[in-house]
Structure formats: structure tokens, C-alpha cells
């Protein structure tokens, strides 16, 4: 191989050329290798001059190596078979992410290309390797235990043998989580960069739906009837669940007093959803990535409104709770006197206003601020569009219909779909 250029591209062809040019020594260190490079190494192991040729191969057999496209499991199996037939020992270095090929006094150091992310360069104008000669190649060979007095067990790298069971374990892992087609994975990212799934929900702000359970024993029920009792009391209505709070104006410099209740909050939630989120039938909502910052800002303002509402409503109900409890106690007291609950008789005879006080305590426990109001909860989770979804005709059909119903300008959808069609060559829009 010509050494005219120092900065080069570590294509399979360039690596194989170095391997074939060696007379005395080959050292190959990398996360993984392709089948063609494995075949080139195997051919040198079986060549007539192989007894004179020292060959050292150090790899990483982690399944993630193959998922990232830093090599193939077939390449590892192939070079392992050659090594076994020729009584050579493959070596293992977990986590190695640098590539090195030493061929006699020449050495190529390269950055392995993860094919899942990029296709890799074939032009010397976009190099990923250095070709060096002389003492540096000898030093690397010694560090790898391939030259001098250093035994493999004492080498800086590759001290562990790559056992057949390690390769089998990697194959089983890849069966459970297969490698994606590298070229299509890179192309799918063009599409998924435009939109994303969004899980957006608001809980615990519909206060008019709040009810509390009335203990069955206070209604004079016992036995089977107590087990079947499901009666409850609605504590809040629309008026009770509305409060007047100060809300910042659009310019953020002034405030206005606004009557806020569940209907207003629900309307604001729906407005944000309809402005930014695009429903995809049966699959959730999607959103353009370019809108995420504006969406996050509006959700943050909405969260502040929910917090102010919760705090104001808590204060309002706390002041009126005694009245609600008093009404319930007055309604229940006659029936409780007629049929005294067993729990009230356990400690002896009741005197004076004992019964009313005990009943009040029970109703206070049933109708409390903690039982009625919990802080509203906003959930907002972003999820990338998967490659499998992009390849699904069903998903793309539903997505197209979702865009149509949401009145997304056709120019925006054409940009997305044309890009996808050009990359994947699989769908007509």
C-alpha cells in the first residue's frame, strides 16, 4: 500500500490491502469487523506462508457493537472459524472503540464508523484514519502482546481470550433485539426529525366531580348491606369550585382578576391541545418539533394558572368546610341516634353532646381538604417517531389523515412526505 498520504479513509478495501501486504506480522484491533475483512484475515491464516506470519486479532463481542454497525456478528463468526481451524486464539477487549491495523512496519489508526448513524466516507478529503510507519507500529504491536517478550496475558489490550460462548451469547442477544438495516435507519431519521409523539394530559382539576363516601355504619347499615353500600356525597358544584384569582396579562406587566373554574381550565387545556397537537387515530398525538418551544412556554403558563387555582380553592373550601360538615351532621344525627353504631357503644354510655361530637369527628375525616383536593398534575412526554412507524403503511395513512383534519398547510406536509419518499423509496403521497 502506498504511503503517499498520511491522512486516509479506512475503507474495507484499504484495510484488506494492508493485511495482504504484510510479510511478517498482522495486528488487527477494532470493536468489530466486516465479513470481507474477516475473509482477508482468514486467507492470510491459511496461506502457504502463514507459519511465518504472526497474526493477532483483538475485538469486542458486545452486541451493541453490531447494533451500532461497528462490525457484524457474521464477521466475528467467520474470523473465529478461521482462527479455530488454524489453531490461533482470538482475543477480546470489551469497550475498545479505536481501530488499528499493523502490517509489518506500517500502521493505520482509524475511527470505526457506526453505520447505524452515518454511511462513512470513501474520499480522502474526508479522512478518518492515519497511516504511520516505523517504530510506532512496533510499539503498538508490543502493547497488544503481538511482539517482543510481552505475553498476551500481560498485554495492555486484549489480555482475555474470545471464547466461543461469548460469540453465542452475542448471537442470542441479537435474536432478542435484532440489528436494524443501517442504510434505512439513517434515512428514517430525516423524517423523524420533523415531528414527534407527545403524551400530554392534565389531571385533578375537575373539582365539580369531587364526591366523598359516607361511612355505611353512620347510615345505620350493617352486615351484607354495609358491604354493598356505595352511597356518596357530592361536595362541590360549579359555583363552589370557582374562585377569583389574579392572572398576568399577555405582556406580563399587569394582572387582571378572573373568575377561574373547571370549565375555564378545561377550555384552556383544549385550546393548547388543538393549537399544537395533531391526533393520529389510535396512536396518540404528534407535534412539529419546531413548535415545541412555544408549546412548552404555554404549558408552563397553564401550570402556573393551575397552581394559583388550586391554592385559592383550597383556601376557599377550608373556610367553608365547617359549614358543609355541620349540614351533614345535622341530617345524619337523628338516624344515628335511632340506631347507634357499634363503634360508638364500645366504650360505654354516651353523655351530653358525645354523640354529636363523635359523629362530627367521623364526618370531618370523610370530608377533609386532603380527601377533596390534590394538586393538579400535568404530564408532558416527548417520544421520537420510530423507524418501524415510518415504514408502516397504516401509520402513514393515519398520519396523513390526522394532518388533513388538523388543517396543516399542505406545503408543510409535502416537505415531510417528499423527504420520506426520497429517502425510503417506499411510499407515494
Coordinates of C-alpha atoms in Angstrom, one line a residue:
X1 CA 0.0 0.0 0.0
X2 CA 1.4 3.4 -1.0
X3 CA 2.3 5.7 1.9
X4 CA 2.0 8.9 0.0
X5 CA -0.8 10.2 2.2
X6 CA -0.8 10.3 6.0
X7 CA -4.5 11.2 6.3
X8 CA -6.6 8.5 4.7
X9 CA -10.0 6.8 4.7
X10 CA -10.2 3.3 6.4
X11 CA -12.4 1.6 3.9
X12 CA -12.5 -2.2 3.9
X13 CA -10.5 -2.2 0.7
X14 CA -7.7 -0.1 2.4
X15 CA -7.6 -2.4 5.5
X16 CA -7.6 -5.5 3.3
X17 CA -4.7 -4.1 1.2
X18 CA -2.6 -3.6 4.3
X19 CA -3.4 -7.1 5.6
X20 CA -2.4 -8.6 2.2
X21 CA 0.8 -6.6 2.0
X22 CA 2.2 -8.0 5.4
X23 CA 5.1 -10.5 5.3
X24 CA 5.9 -10.9 9.0
X25 CA 3.1 -9.6 11.2
X26 CA -0.6 -8.5 11.2
X27 CA -2.2 -7.0 14.2
X28 CA -5.9 -6.1 13.8
X29 CA -7.6 -4.2 16.7
X30 CA -11.2 -2.9 16.4
X31 CA -14.7 -3.1 18.0
X32 CA -15.7 -5.4 15.2
X33 CA -15.1 -6.2 11.5
X34 CA -16.9 -6.9 8.3
X35 CA -17.2 -10.3 6.6
X36 CA -14.8 -9.2 3.8
X37 CA -12.1 -8.1 6.3
X38 CA -12.7 -11.4 8.2
X39 CA -12.2 -13.3 4.9
X40 CA -8.9 -11.4 4.2
X41 CA -7.6 -12.3 7.7
X42 CA -8.7 -15.9 7.2
X43 CA -6.9 -16.1 3.8
X44 CA -3.7 -15.0 5.4
X45 CA -4.1 -17.5 8.2
X46 CA -4.4 -20.3 5.6
X47 CA -1.8 -19.0 3.1
X48 CA 1.3 -21.1 2.5
X49 CA 3.4 -18.5 4.3
X50 CA 1.2 -18.5 7.4
X51 CA 3.6 -20.3 9.7
X52 CA 6.0 -17.3 9.2
X53 CA 3.2 -14.7 9.6
X54 CA 2.2 -13.6 13.2
X55 CA -1.5 -12.7 13.3
X56 CA -3.2 -11.1 16.3
X57 CA -6.9 -10.2 16.3
X58 CA -8.5 -8.3 19.2
X59 CA -12.2 -7.5 19.1
X60 CA -15.2 -6.5 21.3
X61 CA -18.1 -9.0 21.2
X62 CA -20.6 -6.8 22.9
X63 CA -24.0 -7.0 20.9
X64 CA -24.1 -3.2 20.9
X65 CA -21.1 -3.2 18.5
X66 CA -23.3 -4.9 15.9
X67 CA -26.4 -2.8 16.6
X68 CA -24.3 0.3 16.0
X69 CA -22.9 -1.1 12.8
X70 CA -19.3 -1.2 14.1
X71 CA -19.0 -4.7 12.6
X72 CA -21.2 -7.7 12.0
X73 CA -21.7 -10.9 14.1
X74 CA -21.2 -12.8 10.8
X75 CA -17.7 -11.2 10.5
X76 CA -16.8 -12.3 14.0
X77 CA -18.1 -15.8 13.4
X78 CA -16.1 -16.1 10.2
X79 CA -12.8 -15.0 11.6
X80 CA -13.4 -17.2 14.7
X81 CA -13.9 -20.2 12.5
X82 CA -10.7 -19.4 10.5
X83 CA -8.8 -18.9 13.8
X84 CA -10.0 -22.2 15.3
X85 CA -9.1 -24.2 12.1
X86 CA -5.6 -22.7 12.2
X87 CA -5.0 -23.0 15.9
X88 CA -5.0 -19.3 16.5
X89 CA -6.6 -17.6 19.5
X90 CA -8.9 -14.6 19.1
X91 CA -8.6 -12.0 21.8
X92 CA -11.2 -9.8 23.5
X93 CA -11.1 -6.2 24.7
X94 CA -14.5 -5.1 26.0
X95 CA -15.3 -1.4 25.1
X96 CA -12.5 -0.9 22.6
X97 CA -13.6 1.9 20.2
X98 CA -10.4 2.6 18.2
X99 CA -9.3 0.7 15.1
X100 CA -5.7 -0.3 14.5
X101 CA -4.1 -2.3 11.7
X102 CA -0.4 -3.1 11.9
X103 CA 1.2 -4.7 8.9
X104 CA 5.0 -5.1 9.5
X105 CA 6.3 -1.6 9.9
X106 CA 3.1 0.1 8.6
X107 CA 0.2 1.1 10.9
X108 CA -3.2 2.5 10.2
X109 CA -5.1 4.1 13.1
X110 CA -8.7 4.8 12.3
X111 CA -12.0 5.8 13.8
X112 CA -14.6 3.0 13.3
X113 CA -17.7 4.3 11.6
X114 CA -21.1 3.4 13.3
X115 CA -23.1 2.5 10.2
X116 CA -26.4 3.0 12.1
X117 CA -25.6 6.7 12.3
X118 CA -23.7 7.5 9.1
X119 CA -22.7 5.8 5.9
X120 CA -19.0 6.5 6.2
X121 CA -16.7 8.3 3.8
X122 CA -14.8 6.9 0.7
X123 CA -13.0 10.1 -0.1
X124 CA -9.5 11.0 1.2
X125 CA -10.9 14.6 1.6
X126 CA -13.0 13.3 4.5
X127 CA -10.4 11.1 6.3
X128 CA -10.9 9.0 9.4
X129 CA -7.5 7.4 9.6
X130 CA -3.8 8.0 9.9
X131 CA -1.1 5.8 8.2
X132 CA 2.1 5.7 10.1
X133 CA 5.4 3.8 9.7
X134 CA 8.4 2.8 11.7
X135 CA 8.8 2.4 15.5
X136 CA 5.3 3.4 16.3
X137 CA 4.0 0.3 14.6
X138 CA 6.4 -1.9 16.7
X139 CA 5.3 -0.1 19.9
X140 CA 1.6 -0.8 19.3
X141 CA 2.3 -4.4 18.4
X142 CA 4.2 -4.8 21.7
X143 CA 1.4 -3.2 23.6
X144 CA -1.0 -5.7 22.1
X145 CA 1.2 -8.6 23.1
X146 CA 2.0 -9.5 19.5
X147 CA 5.7 -8.8 19.5
X148 CA 8.7 -8.9 21.9
X149 CA 8.6 -10.6 25.3
X150 CA 5.1 -9.5 26.3
X151 CA 2.7 -12.4 26.6
X152 CA -1.0 -11.8 25.7
X153 CA -2.0 -12.2 29.3
X154 CA 0.3 -9.2 30.2
X155 CA -0.6 -7.0 27.2
X156 CA -2.2 -3.6 27.6
X157 CA -5.1 -4.7 25.4
X158 CA -6.7 -8.0 24.6
X159 CA -5.5 -10.0 27.6
X160 CA -8.7 -12.0 27.6
X161 CA -9.4 -14.8 25.1
X162 CA -12.6 -14.5 23.0
X163 CA -14.3 -17.8 23.8
X164 CA -17.0 -19.4 21.6
X165 CA -19.6 -19.0 24.3
X166 CA -19.1 -15.2 24.2
X167 CA -20.0 -15.2 20.5
X168 CA -23.0 -17.4 21.1
X169 CA -24.2 -15.1 23.9
X170 CA -24.0 -12.1 21.5
X171 CA -26.0 -14.0 18.8
X172 CA -28.7 -14.8 21.3
X173 CA -28.9 -11.2 22.4
X174 CA -29.2 -10.1 18.8
X175 CA -32.1 -12.5 18.2
X176 CA -34.0 -10.8 21.0
X177 CA -33.1 -7.3 19.7
X178 CA -32.1 -7.5 16.1
X179 CA -29.8 -5.2 14.2
X180 CA -31.7 -2.6 12.1
X181 CA -30.9 -2.1 8.4
X182 CA -28.2 0.5 8.6
X183 CA -29.0 2.5 5.4
X184 CA -32.7 2.7 6.2
X185 CA -32.1 3.7 9.8
X186 CA -30.1 6.7 8.8
X187 CA -32.7 7.7 6.2
X188 CA -35.6 7.4 8.6
X189 CA -34.1 10.0 10.9
X190 CA -34.8 12.6 8.2
X191 CA -38.5 12.0 8.7
X192 CA -38.5 11.7 12.4
X193 CA -36.6 14.9 12.9
X194 CA -39.7 16.8 11.7
X195 CA -42.3 15.5 14.1
X196 CA -42.6 13.6 17.4
X197 CA -45.2 12.0 19.5
X198 CA -46.4 13.9 22.6
X199 CA -48.2 12.5 25.6
X200 CA -50.0 15.5 27.2
X201 CA -52.6 15.2 29.9
X202 CA -54.0 17.3 32.8
X203 CA -55.5 15.6 35.8
X204 CA -57.2 16.5 39.1
X205 CA -58.6 19.9 38.0
X206 CA -62.2 18.9 37.5
X207 CA -63.2 19.8 41.1
X208 CA -67.0 19.7 40.5
X209 CA -66.7 15.9 40.1
X210 CA -65.4 15.5 43.6
X211 CA -67.5 13.3 45.9
X212 CA -66.9 11.7 49.3
X213 CA -68.0 8.4 50.7
X214 CA -70.3 8.4 53.7
X215 CA -69.4 5.6 56.1
X216 CA -72.0 2.9 55.9
X217 CA -72.2 2.5 59.7
X218 CA -73.4 6.1 60.0
X219 CA -76.3 5.3 57.8
X220 CA -77.5 2.5 60.1
X221 CA -76.3 -0.2 57.8
X222 CA -74.5 -3.4 58.7
X223 CA -73.7 -6.9 57.5
X224 CA -74.3 -7.5 53.8
X225 CA -75.8 -4.1 53.3
X226 CA -72.6 -2.4 54.7
X227 CA -70.5 -4.4 52.2
X228 CA -72.8 -3.3 49.3
X229 CA -73.0 0.4 50.3
X230 CA -71.8 2.7 47.7
X231 CA -73.5 6.0 48.5
X232 CA -71.5 9.2 48.3
X233 CA -72.0 12.9 48.7
X234 CA -71.1 15.5 46.0
X235 CA -69.4 18.3 47.9
X236 CA -68.7 20.7 45.1
X237 CA -70.7 22.3 42.3
X238 CA -69.6 24.7 39.6
X239 CA -70.0 27.8 41.8
X240 CA -68.2 26.3 44.8
X241 CA -65.4 25.1 42.5
X242 CA -64.8 28.6 41.0
X243 CA -62.5 31.2 42.5
X244 CA -61.4 34.7 41.6
X245 CA -57.6 34.9 41.1
X246 CA -55.2 37.4 39.6
X247 CA -53.9 36.4 36.1
X248 CA -51.0 38.0 34.3
X249 CA -51.9 39.8 31.1
X250 CA -50.3 38.9 27.8
X251 CA -47.5 41.5 28.2
X252 CA -46.6 40.1 31.6
X253 CA -46.6 43.6 33.1
X254 CA -50.1 43.8 34.6
X255 CA -52.7 41.5 36.2
X256 CA -56.4 41.0 35.9
X257 CA -58.8 39.4 38.3
X258 CA -60.5 36.5 36.6
X259 CA -63.1 34.0 37.8
X260 CA -61.5 30.6 37.3
X261 CA -63.3 27.3 37.4
X262 CA -63.1 23.9 35.9
X263 CA -64.8 25.0 32.6
X264 CA -62.2 27.8 32.0
X265 CA -59.4 25.4 32.8
X266 CA -60.8 22.7 30.6
X267 CA -61.2 25.2 27.8
X268 CA -57.5 26.4 28.1
X269 CA -56.3 22.8 28.1
X270 CA -58.3 22.1 24.9
X271 CA -57.0 25.3 23.3
X272 CA -53.4 24.3 23.8
X273 CA -54.0 20.8 22.5
X274 CA -55.8 22.0 19.4
X275 CA -53.2 24.6 18.7
X276 CA -50.1 22.3 18.8
X277 CA -51.1 18.7 18.9
X278 CA -52.3 16.6 15.9
X279 CA -54.3 13.5 16.8
X280 CA -53.3 10.3 14.9
X281 CA -56.2 7.9 15.2
X282 CA -55.5 5.1 17.6
X283 CA -51.8 6.2 18.1
X284 CA -51.8 9.3 20.2
X285 CA -50.8 12.9 19.3
X286 CA -47.9 14.2 17.2
X287 CA -46.4 17.7 17.1
X288 CA -43.9 19.5 14.8
X289 CA -40.6 19.8 16.6
X290 CA -40.4 23.5 15.5
X291 CA -43.4 24.2 17.8
X292 CA -42.0 22.6 20.9
X293 CA -40.5 25.7 22.5
X294 CA -43.8 27.6 22.1
X295 CA -45.8 24.6 23.3
X296 CA -43.6 24.3 26.4
X297 CA -44.0 28.0 27.1
X298 CA -47.8 27.9 27.0
X299 CA -47.9 24.7 29.1
X300 CA -45.7 26.5 31.7
X301 CA -48.2 29.4 31.9
X302 CA -51.1 27.0 32.2
X303 CA -49.3 25.1 35.0
X304 CA -48.9 28.4 36.9
X305 CA -52.7 29.1 36.5
X306 CA -53.5 25.6 37.8
X307 CA -51.3 26.2 40.8
X308 CA -52.9 29.5 41.6
X309 CA -56.3 27.9 41.2
X310 CA -55.5 25.0 43.5
X311 CA -54.2 27.3 46.2
X312 CA -57.1 29.7 46.0
X313 CA -59.7 26.9 46.0
X314 CA -58.0 25.2 49.0
X315 CA -58.3 28.5 51.0
X316 CA -61.9 29.0 50.0
X317 CA -63.0 25.4 50.9
X318 CA -61.1 25.4 54.1
X319 CA -63.2 28.4 55.3
X320 CA -66.5 26.8 54.3
X321 CA -65.8 23.2 55.2
X322 CA -67.1 23.6 58.7
X323 CA -70.5 24.6 57.2
X324 CA -70.6 21.6 54.9
X325 CA -69.7 19.2 57.7
X326 CA -72.3 20.8 60.0
X327 CA -75.1 20.3 57.4
X328 CA -74.2 16.6 57.0
X329 CA -74.1 16.1 60.8
X330 CA -77.5 17.7 61.3
X331 CA -79.0 15.5 58.6
X332 CA -77.5 12.3 60.0
X333 CA -77.8 12.9 63.7
X334 CA -81.5 11.7 64.1
X335 CA -80.9 8.4 62.3
X336 CA -77.6 7.8 64.2
X337 CA -79.5 8.3 67.5
X338 CA -82.1 5.8 66.4
X339 CA -79.6 3.1 65.5
X340 CA -76.3 3.8 67.3
X341 CA -73.3 2.4 65.5
X342 CA -71.5 -0.4 67.4
X343 CA -68.2 1.6 67.4
X344 CA -69.9 4.3 69.5
X345 CA -71.1 1.8 72.2
X346 CA -67.8 0.1 72.8
X347 CA -66.5 2.5 75.5
X348 CA -69.7 2.7 77.5
X349 CA -72.7 5.0 77.7
X350 CA -72.7 8.3 75.8
X351 CA -73.4 11.5 77.8
X352 CA -74.4 15.0 76.7
X353 CA -73.2 16.0 73.3
X354 CA -70.8 13.0 73.0
X355 CA -72.8 11.6 70.0
X356 CA -72.8 14.8 68.1
X357 CA -69.0 15.3 68.7
X358 CA -68.2 11.7 67.6
X359 CA -70.3 12.0 64.5
X360 CA -68.7 15.3 63.7
X361 CA -65.2 13.8 64.0
X362 CA -66.2 11.0 61.6
X363 CA -67.7 13.3 59.0
X364 CA -64.6 15.6 59.3
X365 CA -62.4 12.6 58.4
X366 CA -64.6 11.8 55.5
X367 CA -64.9 15.4 54.2
X368 CA -61.4 16.9 54.5
X369 CA -59.3 19.1 52.3
X370 CA -57.0 16.2 51.7
X371 CA -59.8 14.0 50.5
X372 CA -61.3 16.6 48.3
X373 CA -58.4 18.4 46.6
X374 CA -55.0 17.3 45.4
X375 CA -52.6 19.4 43.3
X376 CA -53.4 19.3 39.6
X377 CA -51.0 17.1 37.6
X378 CA -49.6 18.0 34.2
X379 CA -47.9 15.2 32.2
X380 CA -45.9 16.0 29.1
X381 CA -43.7 13.4 27.5
X382 CA -42.0 13.5 24.1
X383 CA -41.3 10.4 22.1
X384 CA -39.4 10.0 18.8
X385 CA -41.1 8.6 15.7
X386 CA -39.6 5.1 15.3
X387 CA -38.2 3.7 12.1
X388 CA -40.9 0.9 12.2
X389 CA -43.6 3.5 12.2
X390 CA -42.2 5.3 9.2
X391 CA -42.2 2.0 7.3
X392 CA -45.8 1.2 8.3
X393 CA -48.4 2.0 5.6
X394 CA -51.1 2.0 8.3
X395 CA -49.3 4.6 10.4
X396 CA -48.5 6.8 7.4
X397 CA -52.2 6.7 6.3
X398 CA -53.4 7.7 9.7
X399 CA -50.8 10.4 10.0
X400 CA -51.8 11.9 6.6
X401 CA -55.5 11.9 7.7
X402 CA -54.6 13.5 11.0
X403 CA -52.8 16.3 9.2
X404 CA -55.8 16.8 6.9
X405 CA -58.3 17.0 9.8
X406 CA -55.9 19.4 11.8
X407 CA -55.8 21.7 8.7
X408 CA -52.0 21.5 8.5
X409 CA -50.9 23.5 5.4
X410 CA -50.2 21.2 2.5
X411 CA -46.8 22.8 2.0
X412 CA -45.7 21.5 5.4
X413 CA -46.9 18.0 4.8
X414 CA -45.3 17.9 1.3
X415 CA -41.9 18.8 2.8
X416 CA -42.2 15.9 5.2
X417 CA -43.6 13.3 2.9
X418 CA -41.4 14.2 -0.1
X419 CA -38.4 13.9 2.2
X420 CA -39.5 10.5 3.4
X421 CA -40.3 9.3 -0.1
X422 CA -36.9 10.3 -1.4
X423 CA -35.1 8.6 1.5
X424 CA -37.1 5.4 1.7
X425 CA -38.3 4.9 -1.9
X426 CA -41.3 3.1 -0.5
X427 CA -44.4 5.4 -0.3
X428 CA -46.4 7.5 -2.6
X429 CA -48.2 10.5 -1.2

